[in-house]
Coordinates of C-alpha atoms in Angstrom, one line a residue:
Chain A
M1 CA -44.8 -23.9 -28.9
I2 CA -42.5 -23.9 -25.9
S3 CA -44.3 -24.7 -22.7
P4 CA -43.5 -22.2 -19.9
R5 CA -42.0 -24.9 -17.9
S6 CA -39.3 -25.8 -20.4
G7 CA -38.7 -22.1 -20.9
K8 CA -38.0 -21.7 -17.3
S9 CA -35.7 -24.7 -17.1
A10 CA -33.8 -23.5 -20.2
R11 CA -33.4 -20.1 -18.4
K12 CA -32.2 -22.0 -15.3
R13 CA -29.7 -23.9 -17.4
H14 CA -28.5 -20.8 -19.1
E15 CA -28.1 -19.1 -15.7
R16 CA -26.1 -22.1 -14.4
A17 CA -23.9 -22.1 -17.4
L18 CA -23.3 -18.4 -17.1
A19 CA -22.5 -18.6 -13.4
L20 CA -19.9 -21.3 -14.2
A21 CA -18.4 -19.4 -17.1
F22 CA -18.1 -16.3 -14.9
T23 CA -16.5 -18.1 -12.0
L24 CA -14.2 -20.7 -13.6
P25 CA -11.4 -18.5 -15.1
S26 CA -11.0 -16.6 -11.8
L27 CA -11.2 -19.8 -9.8
V28 CA -8.6 -21.6 -11.9
L29 CA -6.1 -18.8 -11.7
F30 CA -6.7 -18.1 -8.1
V31 CA -6.3 -21.8 -7.1
M32 CA -3.3 -22.3 -9.3
F33 CA -1.3 -19.2 -8.4
M34 CA -2.6 -18.4 -4.9
I35 CA -3.9 -21.5 -3.1
V36 CA -1.6 -24.2 -4.6
P37 CA 1.5 -22.0 -3.7
I38 CA 0.4 -21.9 -0.1
F39 CA 0.4 -25.7 0.1
G40 CA 3.6 -25.6 -2.0
A41 CA 5.2 -23.4 0.7
L42 CA 3.9 -25.8 3.4
Y43 CA 5.5 -28.7 1.5
L44 CA 8.8 -26.9 0.7
S45 CA 9.1 -25.8 4.4
F46 CA 9.6 -29.5 5.3
T47 CA 12.3 -30.0 2.7
K48 CA 15.8 -29.0 1.9
W49 CA 16.1 -27.8 -1.7
S50 CA 18.3 -25.4 -3.6
G51 CA 16.0 -24.9 -6.5
A52 CA 17.8 -27.5 -8.6
G53 CA 18.3 -31.2 -8.1
A54 CA 16.4 -33.5 -5.7
I55 CA 14.0 -32.2 -3.1
K56 CA 15.0 -33.8 0.2
Y57 CA 12.4 -34.3 3.0
I58 CA 13.8 -33.2 6.3
G59 CA 10.8 -33.0 8.6
I60 CA 10.5 -30.0 10.8
S61 CA 14.3 -29.2 10.7
N62 CA 13.7 -25.9 8.9
Y63 CA 11.5 -24.7 11.7
T64 CA 13.9 -25.8 14.5
N65 CA 16.7 -24.2 12.5
L66 CA 14.7 -20.9 12.4
L67 CA 14.5 -21.1 16.2
H68 CA 18.3 -21.3 16.5
N69 CA 19.0 -18.9 13.7
R70 CA 20.5 -15.7 15.0
D71 CA 19.8 -13.8 11.8
F72 CA 16.1 -14.8 12.0
W73 CA 15.8 -13.6 15.5
I74 CA 17.5 -10.3 14.7
S75 CA 15.1 -9.8 11.8
F76 CA 12.2 -10.8 14.0
R77 CA 13.3 -8.3 16.6
N78 CA 13.6 -5.6 13.9
S79 CA 10.1 -6.3 12.7
V80 CA 8.9 -6.0 16.3
I81 CA 10.8 -2.7 16.7
L82 CA 9.2 -1.5 13.4
I83 CA 5.7 -2.3 14.8
V84 CA 6.5 -0.5 18.0
L85 CA 7.8 2.6 16.2
H86 CA 4.7 2.5 14.0
L87 CA 2.4 2.5 17.0
G88 CA 4.5 5.2 18.7
F89 CA 4.9 7.5 15.7
Q90 CA 2.8 6.7 12.7
L91 CA -0.5 6.0 14.6
T92 CA -0.1 9.1 16.8
S93 CA 0.9 11.4 13.9
A94 CA -1.9 10.1 11.8
L95 CA -4.3 10.7 14.7
F96 CA -2.9 14.1 15.3
F97 CA -3.0 15.3 11.7
S98 CA -6.4 13.8 11.0
Y99 CA -7.8 15.6 14.0
L100 CA -6.2 18.8 12.9
L101 CA -7.7 18.4 9.4
Y102 CA -11.1 17.4 10.7
R103 CA -13.3 20.5 10.8
T104 CA -10.7 22.5 9.0
K105 CA -12.7 23.9 6.1
P106 CA -10.1 25.8 4.1
G107 CA -7.6 23.5 2.4
M108 CA -8.9 20.3 3.8
R109 CA -9.0 18.6 0.4
F110 CA -5.6 20.0 -0.6
F111 CA -3.9 18.8 2.6
R112 CA -5.6 15.4 2.3
S113 CA -4.3 14.9 -1.2
V114 CA -0.8 16.0 -0.4
F115 CA -0.5 13.8 2.7
F116 CA -1.7 10.8 0.7
L117 CA 0.7 11.4 -2.1
P118 CA 3.7 9.4 -0.8
S119 CA 1.5 6.3 -0.3
V120 CA 1.0 6.2 -4.1
I121 CA 4.7 6.4 -4.9
S122 CA 6.8 3.3 -5.3
A123 CA 8.7 2.2 -2.3
T124 CA 11.7 1.5 -4.6
A125 CA 11.8 5.1 -5.8
I126 CA 11.5 6.3 -2.2
G127 CA 14.2 3.9 -1.0
V128 CA 16.6 5.1 -3.7
M129 CA 15.7 8.7 -3.0
F130 CA 16.5 8.5 0.7
S131 CA 19.6 6.4 0.2
L132 CA 20.9 9.4 -1.8
L133 CA 19.7 11.9 0.8
F134 CA 21.3 9.9 3.7
N135 CA 24.5 8.9 1.8
A136 CA 27.4 9.4 4.2
D137 CA 29.8 11.2 1.8
L138 CA 27.7 12.7 -0.9
G139 CA 24.3 13.1 0.8
P140 CA 22.7 16.5 1.3
I141 CA 21.8 15.7 4.9
N142 CA 25.4 15.2 6.0
F143 CA 26.3 18.2 3.8
V144 CA 23.9 20.4 5.8
L145 CA 25.2 19.0 9.1
H146 CA 28.8 19.8 8.2
E147 CA 27.8 23.3 7.1
L148 CA 26.2 23.8 10.5
G149 CA 29.4 22.7 12.1
L150 CA 27.7 19.5 13.5
H151 CA 30.5 17.3 12.2
D152 CA 29.8 14.6 14.9
W153 CA 26.2 14.4 13.8
A154 CA 27.1 13.6 10.2
L155 CA 26.9 9.8 10.7
P156 CA 27.2 7.1 8.0
W157 CA 23.5 6.7 8.5
L158 CA 22.9 3.6 6.4
S159 CA 26.1 1.7 7.3
N160 CA 25.8 2.2 11.0
K161 CA 24.0 -0.6 12.8
T162 CA 21.7 1.4 14.9
T163 CA 20.9 4.3 12.6
A164 CA 20.3 2.1 9.6
L165 CA 17.4 0.4 11.3
L166 CA 16.0 3.7 12.6
V167 CA 16.4 5.5 9.2
V168 CA 14.7 2.7 7.3
S169 CA 11.9 2.4 9.9
F170 CA 11.2 6.1 9.9
I171 CA 11.1 6.4 6.2
I172 CA 8.4 3.6 6.1
I173 CA 6.5 5.5 8.9
W174 CA 6.8 8.8 7.0
Q175 CA 5.6 7.4 3.7
F176 CA 2.3 6.0 5.1
I177 CA 1.2 8.6 7.7
G178 CA -1.0 10.1 5.0
Y179 CA -2.6 6.7 4.3
H180 CA -3.8 6.4 7.8
V181 CA -4.8 10.0 8.0
V182 CA -7.2 9.3 5.2
I183 CA -8.7 6.3 6.9
I184 CA -9.0 7.9 10.3
L185 CA -10.3 11.1 8.8
A186 CA -13.1 9.1 7.1
G187 CA -14.0 7.8 10.5
M188 CA -14.1 11.2 12.0
K189 CA -16.3 12.6 9.2
A190 CA -18.8 9.9 9.8
I191 CA -19.5 11.3 13.3
P192 CA -22.9 13.1 13.2
E193 CA -22.4 16.8 13.3
E194 CA -25.0 17.3 16.1
I195 CA -22.9 15.2 18.6
I196 CA -19.9 17.5 18.0
E197 CA -21.9 20.7 18.1
S198 CA -23.7 19.8 21.3
A199 CA -20.4 18.9 22.9
I200 CA -19.0 22.3 21.9
I201 CA -22.0 24.1 23.3
D202 CA -21.5 22.2 26.6
G203 CA -18.1 23.8 26.7
S204 CA -15.8 21.0 25.7
N205 CA -12.5 22.3 24.5
T206 CA -10.7 20.6 21.6
V207 CA -8.7 18.2 23.7
V208 CA -11.7 17.1 25.8
L209 CA -13.7 16.8 22.6
F210 CA -11.1 14.5 21.1
F211 CA -10.8 12.1 24.1
R212 CA -14.5 12.1 25.2
I213 CA -16.3 12.2 21.9
V214 CA -14.1 11.6 18.8
Y215 CA -11.8 8.9 20.0
P216 CA -14.5 6.5 21.1
L217 CA -16.4 7.0 17.9
I218 CA -13.5 6.2 15.5
K219 CA -12.5 3.0 17.2
D220 CA -13.6 1.0 14.2
M221 CA -11.3 2.9 11.9
L222 CA -8.5 2.7 14.4
Q223 CA -8.9 -1.1 14.5
V224 CA -8.6 -1.2 10.7
S225 CA -5.6 1.2 10.7
L226 CA -3.9 -0.9 13.3
I227 CA -4.4 -4.1 11.4
F228 CA -3.0 -2.6 8.2
M229 CA -0.1 -1.1 10.1
V230 CA 0.9 -4.3 11.8
T231 CA 0.5 -6.6 8.8
G232 CA 2.2 -4.0 6.7
C233 CA 5.2 -4.1 9.1
L234 CA 5.3 -7.9 8.9
K235 CA 5.5 -7.6 5.1
A236 CA 8.0 -4.7 5.1
F237 CA 10.6 -5.5 2.4
D238 CA 11.2 -2.9 -0.3
H239 CA 12.6 0.0 1.7
S240 CA 15.0 -2.2 3.6
Y241 CA 16.1 -4.2 0.6
V242 CA 16.6 -1.1 -1.6
M243 CA 18.3 1.1 1.0
T244 CA 20.5 -1.2 2.9
M245 CA 20.0 -4.8 1.7
G246 CA 19.0 -5.4 5.3
G247 CA 22.5 -4.5 6.4
P248 CA 25.0 -3.9 7.6
G249 CA 24.9 -7.6 8.3
V250 CA 21.3 -8.1 9.2
S251 CA 20.9 -5.1 11.4
S252 CA 18.2 -3.5 9.3
S253 CA 16.6 -6.6 7.9
F254 CA 13.0 -7.5 8.6
L255 CA 11.3 -10.9 8.4
A256 CA 10.4 -10.5 4.7
V257 CA 14.0 -9.5 3.9
F258 CA 15.3 -12.5 5.8
M259 CA 13.0 -14.8 3.8
Y260 CA 14.0 -13.3 0.5
K261 CA 17.7 -13.6 1.2
Q262 CA 17.5 -17.2 2.4
A263 CA 15.6 -18.2 -0.7
Y264 CA 17.2 -16.1 -3.4
S265 CA 20.8 -15.3 -2.2
R266 CA 21.5 -18.5 -0.4
Q267 CA 19.2 -20.8 -2.4
K268 CA 17.6 -22.3 0.7
L269 CA 14.1 -22.6 -0.6
G270 CA 12.9 -24.8 2.3
L271 CA 14.1 -22.4 5.0
G272 CA 12.8 -19.4 3.0
S273 CA 9.4 -21.1 2.7
A274 CA 9.3 -21.8 6.4
A275 CA 10.1 -18.1 7.1
G276 CA 7.3 -17.1 4.6
L277 CA 4.8 -19.2 6.5
V278 CA 5.9 -17.6 9.8
I279 CA 5.1 -14.2 8.3
L280 CA 1.7 -15.6 7.2
L281 CA 1.0 -17.0 10.7
L282 CA 2.1 -13.9 12.5
A283 CA -0.1 -11.8 10.2
F284 CA -3.1 -14.0 11.1
L285 CA -2.3 -13.9 14.7
C286 CA -1.8 -10.2 15.0
T287 CA -5.1 -9.6 13.1
R288 CA -6.8 -11.9 15.6
V289 CA -5.3 -10.2 18.6
I290 CA -6.2 -6.7 17.4
N291 CA -9.8 -7.8 16.7
W292 CA -10.0 -9.4 20.1
M293 CA -8.7 -6.3 21.8
F294 CA -11.2 -4.1 20.2
Y295 CA -14.0 -6.6 20.7
H296 CA -13.3 -6.8 24.5
K297 CA -13.1 -3.1 24.9
D298 CA -16.5 -2.7 23.2
E299 CA -18.0 -5.1 25.7
E300 CA -16.5 -3.2 28.6
S301 CA -17.9 0.1 27.4
V302 CA -21.4 -1.5 27.0
T303 CA -21.6 -2.9 30.5
Chain B
M1 CA -33.2 42.1 25.5
S2 CA -30.9 44.2 23.3
N3 CA -28.4 44.2 26.1
Q4 CA -28.4 40.4 26.1
K5 CA -28.1 40.3 22.3
N6 CA -25.1 42.6 22.6
Q7 CA -23.4 40.3 25.0
I8 CA -24.0 37.3 22.8
G9 CA -22.6 39.3 19.9
K10 CA -19.5 40.1 21.9
R11 CA -19.0 36.5 22.9
N12 CA -19.4 35.3 19.4
R13 CA -16.9 37.9 18.2
R14 CA -14.4 36.7 20.9
I15 CA -15.0 33.1 19.9
R16 CA -14.5 34.0 16.2
Y17 CA -11.3 35.8 17.0
K18 CA -10.0 32.9 19.1
S19 CA -11.0 30.4 16.4
C20 CA -9.3 32.5 13.8
A21 CA -6.0 32.4 15.7
F22 CA -6.5 28.7 16.3
L23 CA -7.1 28.1 12.6
T24 CA -3.9 29.9 11.7
V25 CA -1.8 27.7 14.0
K26 CA -3.5 24.7 12.6
L27 CA -2.8 25.7 9.1
I28 CA 0.8 26.3 9.9
I29 CA 1.3 22.9 11.4
L30 CA -0.5 21.2 8.6
G31 CA 1.5 23.2 6.1
M32 CA 4.7 22.2 7.8
F33 CA 3.8 18.5 7.5
A34 CA 2.8 19.0 3.9
A35 CA 6.2 20.5 3.3
T36 CA 8.0 17.5 4.8
T37 CA 5.9 15.4 2.5
L38 CA 6.8 17.3 -0.7
V39 CA 10.3 18.5 -0.1
P40 CA 12.1 15.2 -0.8
F41 CA 10.3 14.8 -4.1
F42 CA 11.0 18.4 -5.0
W43 CA 14.7 17.8 -4.2
V44 CA 14.7 14.8 -6.5
L45 CA 13.0 16.7 -9.4
M46 CA 15.4 19.7 -9.1
S47 CA 18.5 17.5 -8.8
S48 CA 17.6 15.7 -11.9
F49 CA 18.0 18.9 -13.9
K50 CA 21.4 19.8 -12.3
T51 CA 24.9 18.8 -12.9
N52 CA 26.6 16.5 -10.3
S53 CA 29.0 19.2 -9.1
E54 CA 26.0 21.5 -8.5
I55 CA 24.2 18.8 -6.5
Y56 CA 27.2 18.1 -4.3
G57 CA 28.2 21.7 -3.9
Q58 CA 24.7 23.3 -3.4
P59 CA 22.3 20.4 -2.8
F60 CA 19.3 22.5 -2.1
S61 CA 19.7 25.3 -4.7
L62 CA 17.6 25.5 -7.8
P63 CA 19.4 24.4 -11.0
H64 CA 21.4 27.3 -12.6
H65 CA 20.7 25.9 -16.1
Y66 CA 18.1 23.2 -16.5
Q67 CA 19.7 20.3 -18.3
I68 CA 18.2 17.1 -19.5
D69 CA 21.4 15.2 -20.0
A70 CA 20.8 13.1 -16.9
F71 CA 17.4 12.0 -18.3
L72 CA 19.0 11.0 -21.5
Q73 CA 21.6 9.0 -19.7
A74 CA 19.1 7.2 -17.5
W75 CA 16.8 6.7 -20.4
Q76 CA 19.4 5.1 -22.7
G77 CA 22.3 4.0 -20.6
G78 CA 20.2 2.9 -17.6
G79 CA 17.8 1.1 -19.8
L80 CA 14.8 2.9 -18.4
S81 CA 13.2 3.3 -21.9
R82 CA 12.9 -0.5 -22.1
S83 CA 11.7 -1.1 -18.6
L84 CA 9.2 1.9 -18.6
S85 CA 7.4 0.4 -21.6
N86 CA 7.7 -3.1 -20.0
S87 CA 6.0 -1.8 -16.9
L88 CA 3.4 0.1 -18.7
F89 CA 2.5 -3.0 -20.7
Y90 CA 2.5 -5.3 -17.5
C91 CA 0.3 -2.8 -15.7
A92 CA -2.2 -2.3 -18.5
A93 CA -2.4 -6.0 -19.3
S94 CA -2.8 -7.1 -15.7
V95 CA -5.4 -4.4 -15.0
V96 CA -7.5 -5.5 -18.0
L97 CA -7.1 -9.1 -16.9
V98 CA -8.0 -8.6 -13.3
L99 CA -11.0 -6.4 -14.2
L100 CA -12.3 -9.1 -16.7
L101 CA -11.9 -11.8 -14.1
S102 CA -13.2 -9.9 -11.2
S103 CA -16.1 -8.2 -12.9
T104 CA -17.5 -11.5 -14.2
T105 CA -17.0 -13.3 -10.9
S106 CA -18.4 -10.4 -8.9
Y107 CA -21.5 -10.3 -11.2
R108 CA -22.0 -13.9 -10.5
F109 CA -21.8 -13.4 -6.7
A110 CA -24.0 -10.3 -6.8
K111 CA -26.7 -11.1 -9.3
I112 CA -26.6 -14.6 -10.8
R113 CA -25.9 -17.1 -8.0
P114 CA -24.7 -15.8 -4.7
N115 CA -22.4 -18.4 -3.1
K116 CA -21.2 -17.4 0.4
A117 CA -18.7 -20.2 0.7
L118 CA -17.1 -19.5 -2.6
Y119 CA -17.0 -15.8 -1.9
A120 CA -15.3 -16.4 1.4
F121 CA -12.8 -18.6 -0.4
F122 CA -11.9 -15.7 -2.7
S123 CA -11.8 -13.3 0.2
F124 CA -9.2 -15.5 1.8
G125 CA -6.7 -14.1 -0.6
L126 CA -6.9 -10.8 1.2
L127 CA -5.2 -12.3 4.2
I128 CA -2.3 -13.9 2.4
P129 CA 0.9 -12.0 2.3
L130 CA 2.7 -12.2 -1.0
H131 CA 5.8 -13.4 0.8
A132 CA 4.2 -16.7 1.8
V133 CA 3.5 -17.7 -1.8
L134 CA 6.5 -16.1 -3.5
I135 CA 8.8 -19.1 -3.6
P136 CA 6.4 -21.8 -4.6
L137 CA 4.9 -19.4 -7.2
N138 CA 8.2 -19.1 -8.9
V139 CA 8.7 -22.9 -8.7
I140 CA 5.4 -23.4 -10.4
Y141 CA 6.2 -20.9 -13.1
S142 CA 9.5 -22.6 -13.9
R143 CA 7.9 -26.0 -13.8
L144 CA 5.4 -24.8 -16.3
G145 CA 8.1 -23.3 -18.5
M146 CA 6.9 -19.8 -17.7
G147 CA 9.9 -18.5 -15.9
N148 CA 11.1 -15.1 -17.2
T149 CA 8.0 -14.6 -19.3
R150 CA 5.7 -11.6 -19.6
S151 CA 2.6 -13.6 -19.2
A152 CA 3.8 -15.1 -15.9
L153 CA 4.3 -11.7 -14.4
I154 CA 1.0 -10.4 -15.7
I155 CA -0.9 -13.4 -14.2
A156 CA 0.9 -12.9 -10.9
Y157 CA -0.1 -9.3 -10.8
A158 CA -3.7 -10.0 -11.7
V159 CA -4.0 -12.8 -9.2
S160 CA -2.4 -10.8 -6.4
N161 CA -5.1 -8.1 -6.9
L162 CA -8.0 -10.5 -7.6
S163 CA -9.4 -10.9 -4.1
M164 CA -9.5 -7.2 -3.5
S165 CA -11.0 -6.4 -6.8
I166 CA -13.8 -9.0 -6.3
F167 CA -14.4 -7.5 -2.9
I168 CA -14.8 -4.0 -4.3
L169 CA -16.9 -5.0 -7.4
T170 CA -19.2 -7.4 -5.6
A171 CA -20.1 -4.8 -3.0
F172 CA -20.9 -2.3 -5.8
M173 CA -22.8 -4.7 -8.0
R174 CA -25.0 -5.8 -5.2
N175 CA -26.5 -2.3 -5.2
L176 CA -27.3 -2.3 -8.9
P177 CA -31.1 -2.3 -9.2
D178 CA -32.5 -5.7 -10.1
E179 CA -35.3 -4.1 -12.1
L180 CA -32.9 -2.8 -14.6
L181 CA -31.3 -6.2 -15.3
Q182 CA -34.8 -7.8 -15.4
A183 CA -35.9 -5.2 -17.8
A184 CA -33.0 -5.9 -20.0
E185 CA -33.8 -9.6 -20.0
I186 CA -37.5 -8.9 -20.8
D187 CA -36.2 -6.8 -23.7
G188 CA -34.6 -10.0 -25.0
C189 CA -31.1 -9.7 -23.6
S190 CA -29.6 -13.0 -22.5
G191 CA -27.9 -13.1 -19.1
L192 CA -24.5 -12.5 -20.8
Q193 CA -25.9 -9.5 -22.7
A194 CA -27.4 -8.1 -19.6
F195 CA -24.0 -8.1 -18.0
V196 CA -22.1 -6.7 -21.0
R197 CA -24.7 -4.0 -21.9
V198 CA -26.1 -3.1 -18.5
A199 CA -24.2 -4.2 -15.4
F200 CA -20.7 -3.7 -16.7
P201 CA -21.2 -0.1 -17.9
L202 CA -23.1 0.8 -14.8
S203 CA -20.2 -0.5 -12.6
K204 CA -17.8 2.0 -14.1
P205 CA -17.1 3.8 -10.7
A206 CA -16.2 0.5 -9.0
L207 CA -14.2 -0.7 -12.0
A208 CA -12.2 2.6 -11.9
T209 CA -11.5 2.1 -8.2
A210 CA -10.4 -1.5 -8.5
G211 CA -8.5 -0.7 -11.7
M212 CA -6.6 2.1 -10.1
L213 CA -5.7 0.0 -7.1
A214 CA -4.4 -2.8 -9.4
F215 CA -2.4 -0.3 -11.5
V216 CA -0.7 1.4 -8.5
N217 CA 0.2 -2.0 -7.0
C218 CA 1.7 -3.3 -10.3
W219 CA 3.6 -0.1 -11.0
N220 CA 5.1 -0.1 -7.5
D221 CA 5.9 -3.8 -7.2
L222 CA 9.5 -4.8 -6.8
L223 CA 9.4 -8.3 -5.4
L224 CA 7.3 -10.1 -8.1
G225 CA 9.2 -8.4 -10.9
M226 CA 12.5 -9.1 -9.3
T227 CA 11.9 -12.9 -8.9
I228 CA 9.7 -13.6 -11.9
C229 CA 11.2 -11.4 -14.7
S230 CA 14.9 -10.8 -14.0
K231 CA 16.0 -11.1 -17.6
E232 CA 17.3 -7.7 -18.7
N233 CA 14.9 -7.1 -21.6
L234 CA 11.9 -8.0 -19.4
R235 CA 12.8 -5.9 -16.4
T236 CA 10.2 -3.8 -14.6
I237 CA 10.7 -0.1 -13.9
S238 CA 11.3 -0.8 -10.2
L239 CA 14.1 -3.2 -10.9
A240 CA 15.7 -0.9 -13.5
V241 CA 15.7 2.0 -11.0
Y242 CA 17.1 -0.3 -8.4
N243 CA 19.8 -1.4 -10.7
L244 CA 20.5 2.1 -11.7
R245 CA 22.2 2.6 -8.4
A246 CA 24.8 0.0 -9.2
S247 CA 25.8 1.5 -12.5
F248 CA 25.5 5.2 -11.6
S249 CA 26.4 5.2 -7.9
D250 CA 28.1 8.6 -8.0
D251 CA 25.9 10.2 -10.6
Y252 CA 23.2 11.7 -8.5
N253 CA 21.7 13.5 -11.4
V254 CA 21.2 10.3 -13.3
L255 CA 19.8 8.6 -10.3
T256 CA 17.3 11.4 -9.5
A257 CA 16.4 11.5 -13.2
G258 CA 15.6 7.8 -13.0
I259 CA 13.5 8.3 -9.8
T260 CA 11.7 11.1 -11.5
I261 CA 10.9 9.0 -14.6
M262 CA 9.5 6.3 -12.3
I263 CA 7.4 8.6 -10.2
V264 CA 5.9 10.8 -12.9
P265 CA 3.3 8.2 -14.2
A266 CA 2.1 7.5 -10.7
V267 CA 1.8 11.2 -9.9
V268 CA 0.0 11.8 -13.1
I269 CA -2.5 9.0 -12.4
Y270 CA -2.9 10.3 -8.9
T271 CA -3.6 13.8 -10.0
L272 CA -6.1 12.8 -12.6
F273 CA -7.9 10.1 -10.7
Q274 CA -7.2 11.1 -7.1
E275 CA -10.5 10.0 -5.6
Q276 CA -10.5 6.6 -7.3
V277 CA -6.9 6.0 -6.3
I278 CA -7.6 6.8 -2.7
Q279 CA -10.8 4.8 -2.7
G280 CA -9.1 1.8 -4.2
M281 CA -6.1 1.9 -1.8
T282 CA -8.3 2.3 1.2
A283 CA -11.1 0.0 0.0
G284 CA -10.3 -2.7 2.5
A285 CA -10.5 -0.3 5.3
L286 CA -13.4 1.9 4.4
K287 CA -15.9 -0.7 3.1
G288 CA -14.9 -3.7 5.2

């Protein structure tokens, strides 16, 4: 006969073994291919290495090089521009369209699914698609401009320094408006119906309703949207790489494109790793700043 | 009394009339935005059935005769047949792998032995941009002799989705009723059987959400596929479509056919599992 005590401890042991068996595979892969690479990047960022031959330790030279690297600063500036354009156009459009959708009974689900569609589609496919549409000689956009007699407007969109950055940026913005509409809309739907109804009975019109009632109540969702937007901008790669290769020159290159090019076109793995870590640090920092901003605002509204 | 009622009725009618006009304007604006969302894709689809001269001469007309030559060219000449099956395999394998890994680990966190520190450690992966680990990841693969292998890419996809998947599944499994699992154990199930027979099947909705997210991420990935599997016969669909532009730069019909081939599986998945896809892709936002 098994005493209840030993039965209990056998069960305990079984539980412990199961917990271990259920954690170990994930943990091993996660550590090997996610955590170790971060330290690997840290290590490589202090070295000079082309991928073959000896790895040479050079201290913080890669970081000081970044500070003096013109291409890095242009890519950095472009990423900042991308963030500003996102705040100015993507966030506002997402707010506008989600507020329009909110409380629109007919077609709400239809519009929501249509708006979200581009977010599901590969950035590579979208990049190739728009590089065809914006092609200077063969593209339909210039075709239409010529047809309309607007010959001066038919620019070489993707090989002009200014327009290349703008076109790439607005395509990223366009693709993910629907994504943020869904997030913000979920926040709006969580507002209790009575609050809205009593505001309407009090005579609030739509605009007042938005700024007085809806906006303060969806701040949590806006915070999340903002974090996703800004970190997404810092990671922006596919569209720029596919449409312009970051060019002409580096005029439409973002931080991630800069990092990729240093590492895989110029075989500067050390410098590339340093740039990769800069992206990581900026993502952390921006998330912190956004959280801090919202935290402080909350405090103000309480007092 | 009746007078008052009448007035309220009038007022209501006026409001209804006003809100009707308002609704129409709203629907028009929403419709216009929906159109800008759909038109580029529609253009791609239509162009893929046209001849090149038709595309250049009348870029926005419907095809005069629907032709599938461009699809055949992209499929064979562009190597899309190979990379489409590659990508389907990578996606399927990495979704299975990430669901196996994350469901077991999440079950441990939710029901066997909660461990806050370890859970936080896994969550840390949510904050790491792929770009920060890309270079060393490739170095590790080549040191392990795994450069340009299918398994390397599958593992990379699985690991890059692991944190999110654990996050989704742990949140869901925490809400599974303990009584059910205890009942299973009283009925003689071991802990493992309780997971396989009870917890895993009950977690289907969360598994679908996490699986859809992983699938969409893999299908749309360019960067990992480009750096880990650049060999021609291992190429992902993204890389093949990207390369298509080099070999068919002036053949808009072949290029649009290639884009269509790449987009269709994603659109099909989205149409069939729309709520799961949306939930998966916004999970970090809506449950966090």
